[in-house]
Coordinates of C-alpha atoms in Angstrom, one line a residue:
X1 CA 17.1 31.7 50.8
X2 CA 14.6 30.0 48.7
X3 CA 14.3 31.3 45.1
X4 CA 10.8 31.0 43.8
X5 CA 10.8 30.1 40.1
X6 CA 8.6 32.1 37.9
X7 CA 6.2 30.1 35.9
X8 CA 6.1 31.0 32.2
X9 CA 2.9 31.3 30.3
X10 CA 3.8 28.1 28.3
X11 CA 4.1 25.8 31.2
X12 CA 0.9 24.4 32.6
X13 CA 0.7 23.6 36.3
X14 CA 0.5 19.9 37.1
X15 CA -3.0 19.0 38.3
X16 CA -4.2 15.9 40.0
X17 CA -7.6 14.5 39.3
X18 CA -10.3 15.5 41.8
X19 CA -10.7 13.0 44.6
X20 CA -14.4 12.3 44.2
X21 CA -14.6 11.5 40.5
X22 CA -16.1 8.3 39.2
X23 CA -14.1 6.8 36.3
X24 CA -16.6 4.9 34.1
X25 CA -13.8 2.7 32.7
X26 CA -13.4 -0.6 34.4
X27 CA -10.1 -2.3 33.8
X28 CA -11.4 -5.7 35.0
X29 CA -13.9 -5.8 32.1
X30 CA -11.3 -5.0 29.5
X31 CA -11.1 -7.5 26.7
X32 CA -8.0 -7.8 24.5
X33 CA -8.6 -8.1 20.7
X34 CA -7.3 -11.4 19.4
X35 CA -7.4 -11.7 15.6
X36 CA -8.5 -15.0 14.2
X37 CA -6.1 -16.4 11.6
X38 CA -7.5 -16.2 8.1
X39 CA -7.0 -19.1 5.7
X40 CA -5.1 -18.2 2.5
X41 CA -8.2 -19.2 0.4
X42 CA -10.4 -16.7 2.2
X43 CA -8.2 -13.6 1.6
X44 CA -9.5 -10.9 -0.6
X45 CA -7.8 -10.7 -4.0
X46 CA -5.2 -8.0 -4.6
X47 CA -7.0 -5.9 -7.2
X48 CA -4.1 -3.6 -7.8
X49 CA -1.9 -6.6 -8.8
X50 CA -4.6 -7.8 -11.1
X51 CA -4.9 -4.4 -12.7
X52 CA -1.1 -4.4 -13.1
X53 CA -1.3 -7.8 -14.9
X54 CA -4.1 -6.6 -17.2
X55 CA -2.4 -3.3 -18.0
X56 CA 0.9 -5.0 -18.8
X57 CA -0.9 -7.5 -21.1
X58 CA -2.6 -4.6 -22.9
X59 CA 0.8 -2.9 -23.2
X60 CA 2.3 -6.0 -24.7
X61 CA -0.5 -6.7 -27.1
X62 CA -1.3 -3.2 -28.2
X63 CA 2.2 -1.9 -28.1
X64 CA 1.1 1.1 -26.0
X65 CA 3.6 2.6 -23.6
X66 CA 1.0 4.2 -21.5
X67 CA -0.4 0.8 -20.5
X68 CA 3.1 -0.4 -19.6
X69 CA 3.7 2.6 -17.4
X70 CA 0.3 2.1 -15.7
X71 CA 1.3 -1.5 -15.1
X72 CA 4.6 -0.4 -13.5
X73 CA 2.7 2.1 -11.3
X74 CA 0.2 -0.5 -10.1
X75 CA 2.9 -3.1 -9.6
X76 CA 4.9 -0.7 -7.4
X77 CA 1.7 0.0 -5.3
X78 CA 1.1 -3.7 -5.0
X79 CA 4.7 -4.3 -3.9
X80 CA 4.4 -1.5 -1.3
X81 CA 1.1 -2.9 0.2
X82 CA 2.0 -6.6 0.5
X83 CA 1.6 -8.3 3.8
X84 CA 4.4 -10.8 4.3
X85 CA 2.4 -13.7 5.9
X86 CA -0.3 -13.5 3.1
X87 CA 2.1 -12.9 0.2
X88 CA 1.4 -14.8 -3.0
X89 CA 4.8 -14.9 -4.6
X90 CA 3.7 -16.4 -7.9
X91 CA 1.3 -13.6 -8.7
X92 CA 3.8 -11.0 -7.4
X93 CA 6.6 -12.3 -9.6
X94 CA 4.3 -12.7 -12.7
X95 CA 3.2 -9.1 -12.2
X96 CA 6.8 -7.8 -11.9
X97 CA 8.1 -9.8 -14.9
X98 CA 5.2 -8.7 -17.1
X99 CA 5.8 -5.1 -16.2
X100 CA 9.5 -5.2 -17.0
X101 CA 8.9 -7.2 -20.2
X102 CA 6.2 -4.8 -21.4
X103 CA 8.4 -1.7 -20.9
X104 CA 11.4 -3.4 -22.5
X105 CA 9.5 -4.5 -25.6
X106 CA 7.7 -1.2 -26.0
X107 CA 11.0 0.8 -25.9
X108 CA 13.6 -1.7 -27.4
X109 CA 11.5 -4.3 -29.2
X110 CA 10.4 -4.4 -32.8
X111 CA 8.5 -1.3 -33.8
X112 CA 5.2 -1.4 -35.7
X113 CA 5.7 -0.4 -39.4
X114 CA 4.1 2.9 -40.4
X115 CA 0.8 2.6 -42.2
X116 CA 1.1 2.4 -45.9
X117 CA -1.0 4.9 -48.0
X118 CA -2.1 4.0 -51.4
X119 CA -1.3 6.6 -54.0

């Protein structure tokens, strides 16, 4: 006694491709992509890391907390997007150190005196 299984509406029946179809793809003409190595001098600059350095310098010089937080945000983006073989550790460490220094000095460093009014 063979029990025929009822096919649900969610299951699709398995179909084989028609026998007479011409597949335009030709596996023998397939070419693999081989990336050429790029010299470290030819790499595009990391603009987000540069923006982080500039914002941290502005935060340090102008004593503005907003610039320091922008620097931290840009530095974290730059850290998240690094590619290990093309990593420039000097620029990366300079960016991180400037961000930390800018935040530390803006919150715990010497404060600017209030403007004096002449009476």
